Coordinates of C-alpha atoms in Angstrom, one line a residue:
M1 CA 0.0 0.0 0.0
A2 CA 1.1 3.6 -0.7
G3 CA 1.0 5.5 2.6
C4 CA 0.1 9.1 2.7
A5 CA -0.7 10.0 6.1
A6 CA 2.3 9.6 8.2
R7 CA 3.9 13.0 7.9
A8 CA 0.8 15.2 7.5
P9 CA -1.3 16.9 10.2
P10 CA -4.6 15.1 11.4
G11 CA -7.4 15.8 8.9
S12 CA -5.2 17.4 6.2
E13 CA -5.7 14.7 3.8
A14 CA -9.6 15.0 4.1
R15 CA -9.4 18.8 3.5
L16 CA -7.0 18.4 0.6
S17 CA -9.1 15.7 -1.1
L18 CA -12.3 17.7 -0.7
A19 CA -10.8 20.9 -2.0
T20 CA -9.3 19.3 -5.0
F21 CA -12.5 17.3 -5.7
L22 CA -14.5 20.5 -5.8
L23 CA -11.8 22.1 -7.9
G24 CA -12.2 19.3 -10.5
A25 CA -16.0 19.6 -10.3
S26 CA -15.6 23.2 -11.4
V27 CA -15.7 21.9 -14.9
L28 CA -19.4 22.6 -14.4
A29 CA -18.5 26.2 -15.3
L30 CA -17.2 25.2 -18.8
P31 CA -20.4 25.9 -20.6
L32 CA -20.0 29.6 -19.5
L33 CA -16.6 29.6 -21.3
T34 CA -18.2 28.1 -24.5
R35 CA -20.8 30.8 -24.5
A36 CA -18.0 33.3 -24.3
G37 CA -16.8 32.1 -27.6
L38 CA -14.3 29.4 -26.5
Q39 CA -14.8 26.2 -28.5
G40 CA -15.9 23.2 -26.5
R41 CA -12.9 20.9 -27.1
T42 CA -10.4 23.6 -26.9
G43 CA -11.9 24.9 -23.7
L44 CA -11.9 21.4 -22.2
A45 CA -8.2 20.8 -23.2
L46 CA -7.2 24.2 -21.7
Y47 CA -9.2 23.5 -18.6
V48 CA -7.5 20.1 -18.0
A49 CA -4.0 21.4 -18.8
G50 CA -4.7 24.4 -16.4
L51 CA -5.9 22.2 -13.6
N52 CA -2.9 19.9 -13.8
A53 CA -0.4 22.8 -13.9
L54 CA -2.1 24.3 -10.8
L55 CA -1.8 21.1 -8.9
L56 CA 1.8 20.8 -9.8
L57 CA 2.5 24.3 -8.5
L58 CA 0.5 23.8 -5.3
Y59 CA 1.5 20.4 -4.2
R60 CA 4.5 18.1 -3.9
P61 CA 4.5 14.3 -3.5
P62 CA 2.8 12.6 -1.7
R63 CA 0.1 15.3 -1.6
Y64 CA 0.1 15.7 -5.4
Q65 CA -0.8 12.1 -5.7
I66 CA -3.9 12.7 -3.5
A67 CA -4.8 15.9 -5.1
I68 CA -4.6 14.5 -8.7
R69 CA -6.9 11.6 -7.9
A70 CA -9.5 13.6 -6.0
C71 CA -9.4 16.3 -8.8
F72 CA -9.9 13.6 -11.4
L73 CA -12.9 12.2 -9.7
G74 CA -14.3 15.7 -9.2
F75 CA -13.8 16.2 -12.9
V76 CA -15.6 13.1 -13.7
F77 CA -18.4 14.1 -11.3
G78 CA -18.8 17.4 -12.9
C79 CA -18.9 16.0 -16.4
G80 CA -21.5 13.6 -15.3
V81 CA -23.7 16.5 -14.1
L82 CA -23.5 18.2 -17.3
L83 CA -24.1 14.9 -19.3
S84 CA -27.1 14.2 -16.9
F85 CA -28.8 17.5 -18.1
S86 CA -28.0 17.0 -21.7
Q87 CA -30.7 16.3 -24.3
S88 CA -29.1 13.1 -25.5
S89 CA -29.4 9.3 -25.0
W90 CA -26.3 9.6 -22.8
N91 CA -27.9 11.4 -20.0
H92 CA -28.3 8.2 -17.8
F93 CA -24.7 7.5 -18.3
G94 CA -24.1 11.0 -16.7
W95 CA -26.0 9.5 -13.7
Y96 CA -23.5 6.6 -13.7
M97 CA -20.5 9.0 -13.9
C98 CA -21.7 10.9 -10.8
S99 CA -22.3 7.8 -8.8
L100 CA -19.0 6.1 -9.7
S101 CA -16.8 9.1 -9.1
L102 CA -18.7 10.0 -5.8
F103 CA -18.3 6.4 -4.6
H104 CA -14.5 6.3 -5.1
F105 CA -14.0 9.8 -3.6
S106 CA -16.2 9.1 -0.6
E107 CA -14.3 5.9 0.2
Y108 CA -11.1 8.0 0.5
L109 CA -12.8 10.9 2.4
V110 CA -14.6 8.7 5.0
T111 CA -11.5 6.8 5.6
A112 CA -9.6 9.9 6.0
V113 CA -12.0 11.3 8.6
N114 CA -12.9 8.0 10.4
N115 CA -9.7 5.8 10.3
P116 CA -6.7 7.9 9.2
K117 CA -4.3 5.3 10.4
S118 CA -5.4 2.9 7.7
L119 CA -5.5 5.6 5.0
S120 CA -3.4 5.2 1.8
L121 CA -3.9 6.1 -2.0
D122 CA -5.5 2.7 -2.2
S123 CA -8.4 4.0 -0.2
F124 CA -9.7 5.6 -3.4
L125 CA -10.2 2.0 -4.4
L126 CA -9.3 3.0 -8.1
N127 CA -6.9 0.1 -8.5
H128 CA -9.2 -2.3 -6.5
S129 CA -8.4 -5.3 -8.8
L130 CA -8.1 -6.2 -12.5
E131 CA -11.6 -7.9 -12.5
Y132 CA -13.1 -4.7 -11.1
T133 CA -11.5 -2.8 -14.0
V134 CA -12.7 -5.3 -16.5
A135 CA -16.2 -5.3 -15.2
A136 CA -16.3 -1.5 -15.5
L137 CA -15.0 -1.4 -19.0
S138 CA -17.4 -4.1 -20.0
S139 CA -20.2 -2.0 -18.7
W140 CA -19.1 1.0 -20.7
I141 CA -18.7 -1.0 -23.9
E142 CA -22.2 -2.7 -23.4
F143 CA -23.9 0.7 -22.9
T144 CA -22.1 2.3 -25.9
L145 CA -22.9 -0.5 -28.4
E146 CA -26.6 -0.8 -27.2
N147 CA -26.9 2.9 -27.3
I148 CA -25.8 3.0 -31.0
F149 CA -27.8 0.1 -32.2
W150 CA -30.9 0.1 -29.7
P151 CA -31.0 3.7 -28.3
E152 CA -34.5 3.3 -27.2
L153 CA -33.3 0.6 -24.6
K154 CA -31.2 3.3 -22.9
Q155 CA -34.3 5.5 -22.4
I156 CA -36.4 3.4 -20.0
T157 CA -36.4 6.3 -17.4
W158 CA -38.3 4.4 -14.8
L159 CA -35.8 1.5 -14.7
S160 CA -32.9 3.9 -14.6
A161 CA -34.5 5.7 -11.7
M162 CA -34.9 2.4 -9.9
G163 CA -31.2 1.8 -10.4
L164 CA -30.4 5.2 -9.0
L165 CA -32.4 4.4 -5.9
M166 CA -30.5 1.3 -5.5
V167 CA -27.2 3.1 -5.9
V168 CA -28.3 5.8 -3.3
F169 CA -29.4 3.1 -0.8
G170 CA -26.2 1.1 -1.3
E171 CA -24.0 4.1 -0.9
C172 CA -25.7 5.4 2.1
L173 CA -25.7 2.0 3.8
R174 CA -21.9 1.4 3.2
K175 CA -20.8 4.8 4.4
A176 CA -23.1 4.4 7.5
A177 CA -21.3 1.1 8.1
M178 CA -18.0 2.8 7.7
F179 CA -18.8 5.5 10.2
T180 CA -20.4 3.2 12.7
A181 CA -17.5 0.8 12.7
G182 CA -15.0 3.8 13.0
S183 CA -11.3 2.6 13.4
N184 CA -12.5 -1.0 13.3
F185 CA -13.3 -0.6 9.5
N186 CA -10.6 -1.5 7.0
H187 CA -10.6 -2.0 3.1
V188 CA -8.5 -5.1 3.6
V189 CA -9.5 -8.1 5.6
Q190 CA -7.3 -8.3 8.9
N191 CA -5.7 -11.4 9.8
E192 CA -4.3 -10.1 13.1
K193 CA -6.4 -8.4 15.8
S194 CA -5.2 -5.1 16.9
E195 CA -5.3 -3.7 20.3
T196 CA -8.1 -1.3 19.6
H197 CA -10.2 -3.7 17.5
T198 CA -13.6 -4.3 19.0
L199 CA -16.7 -6.2 17.7
V200 CA -19.3 -3.8 16.5
T201 CA -22.9 -4.8 16.9
S202 CA -24.8 -1.5 17.0
G203 CA -26.4 0.8 14.4
V204 CA -26.5 -0.7 10.9
Y205 CA -24.6 -3.7 12.4
A206 CA -27.6 -4.6 14.3
W207 CA -29.4 -5.0 11.1
F208 CA -26.7 -6.9 9.2
R209 CA -23.5 -8.6 9.9
H210 CA -21.8 -7.1 6.8
P211 CA -23.5 -3.8 6.0
S212 CA -20.8 -2.4 4.0
Y213 CA -20.7 -5.4 1.8
V214 CA -24.6 -5.2 1.5
G215 CA -24.3 -1.6 0.5
W216 CA -21.6 -2.3 -2.2
F217 CA -23.6 -5.3 -3.4
Y218 CA -26.6 -3.3 -4.2
W219 CA -24.7 -0.3 -5.4
S220 CA -22.8 -2.3 -8.0
I221 CA -25.9 -4.1 -9.3
G222 CA -27.9 -0.7 -9.2
T223 CA -25.2 0.9 -11.5
Q224 CA -26.1 -1.6 -14.2
V225 CA -29.8 -1.2 -13.7
M226 CA -29.3 2.5 -14.1
L227 CA -27.5 1.9 -17.3
C228 CA -30.2 -0.4 -18.6
N229 CA -27.5 -3.0 -19.3
P230 CA -29.1 -6.4 -19.3
I231 CA -25.9 -8.4 -20.0
C232 CA -23.8 -6.8 -17.4
G233 CA -26.7 -6.6 -14.9
I234 CA -26.9 -10.3 -14.8
G235 CA -23.1 -10.6 -15.0
Y236 CA -22.6 -8.2 -12.1
A237 CA -25.2 -9.8 -9.9
L238 CA -23.7 -13.2 -10.2
T239 CA -20.0 -11.9 -9.9
V240 CA -20.5 -9.7 -6.9
W241 CA -22.6 -12.4 -5.3
R242 CA -19.8 -15.0 -5.6
F243 CA -17.2 -12.3 -4.5
F244 CA -19.0 -11.4 -1.3
R245 CA -19.8 -15.0 -0.5
D246 CA -16.1 -15.9 -0.5
R247 CA -15.2 -12.5 1.3
T248 CA -17.7 -12.9 4.2
E249 CA -16.4 -16.5 4.8
E250 CA -12.8 -15.2 4.8
E251 CA -13.6 -12.3 7.1
E252 CA -15.8 -14.4 9.4
I253 CA -12.9 -16.9 9.9
S254 CA -10.8 -14.0 11.2
L255 CA -13.6 -12.6 13.3
I256 CA -14.3 -15.9 15.1
H257 CA -10.6 -16.2 15.8
F258 CA -10.6 -12.7 17.2
F259 CA -13.8 -12.7 19.3
G260 CA -14.8 -16.3 19.7
E261 CA -18.0 -17.2 21.3
E262 CA -19.1 -13.4 21.2
Y263 CA -19.0 -13.4 17.5
L264 CA -20.7 -16.8 17.2
E265 CA -23.6 -15.5 19.3
Y266 CA -23.8 -12.3 17.2
K267 CA -23.6 -14.5 14.1
K268 CA -26.7 -16.6 15.3
R269 CA -28.8 -13.4 15.9
V270 CA -28.0 -11.2 12.9
P271 CA -28.0 -12.2 9.1
T272 CA -25.3 -11.2 6.8
G273 CA -27.7 -9.2 4.8
L274 CA -26.6 -10.7 1.6
P275 CA -29.1 -12.8 -0.4
F276 CA -28.6 -16.6 0.1
I277 CA -25.3 -16.0 1.9
K278 CA -25.0 -17.2 5.5
G279 CA -21.4 -16.8 6.0
V280 CA -18.8 -19.3 7.1
K281 CA -20.1 -22.7 8.4
V282 CA -19.1 -23.5 12.0
E283 CA -18.9 -27.2 13.0
L284 CA -19.7 -27.6 16.8

């Protein structure tokens, strides 16, 4: 992991990431420049070059690495907002861009606020895995091809709205889980118990044993419902279900080792929250 919190004052990464995310989102002002006579592509190129030059002037590594990622996500978010309000068959893809960029940025921001000791550049989850990247690219390709050959498929507004609700629900549940767990939350499954590690059973953890996984599960499927992607919709559902089945079993082995009978009692009372996933089987 690439560490970025060791030498900085507490909270500085959160403020830096938020400021540069908003700086990137200022692309929302680009239509004003085009109305002033600047051509769209020229204005966009100048805007991107100017942003990068500004970040290079203001920050040095490792803060530049934080700034450029947060600014990029803010830029994607701003472009998504502009696309959402466009009169084209791509407006629902704009919803997706907003959802995707906000998810990755908020993962870093909440970690910076909630558990800075575990903070790193990997907290953006931009390099989550090769499988995650391939899945994202596949959904973009499917949307593009279907939008070209069957544009009416991408204009089912009620279906996209349902997908957006799934995304919002999943995002809110996951972030609630992160805040509730506090310093106990980590993006990487822990194999060794730290001195401060406690079993969290309150808040959303009283509803589900793995609320952050439940949130991510419905968020990821919701993105494909939002895009009206039938192929990736099915593919995502099967893939993320299998991923979280294996992930919950791996994590619960560690939790049983850490907390013993306390976790086994919690496991009996509270479901995982994931459909048809019961967690690791315990032989008595």
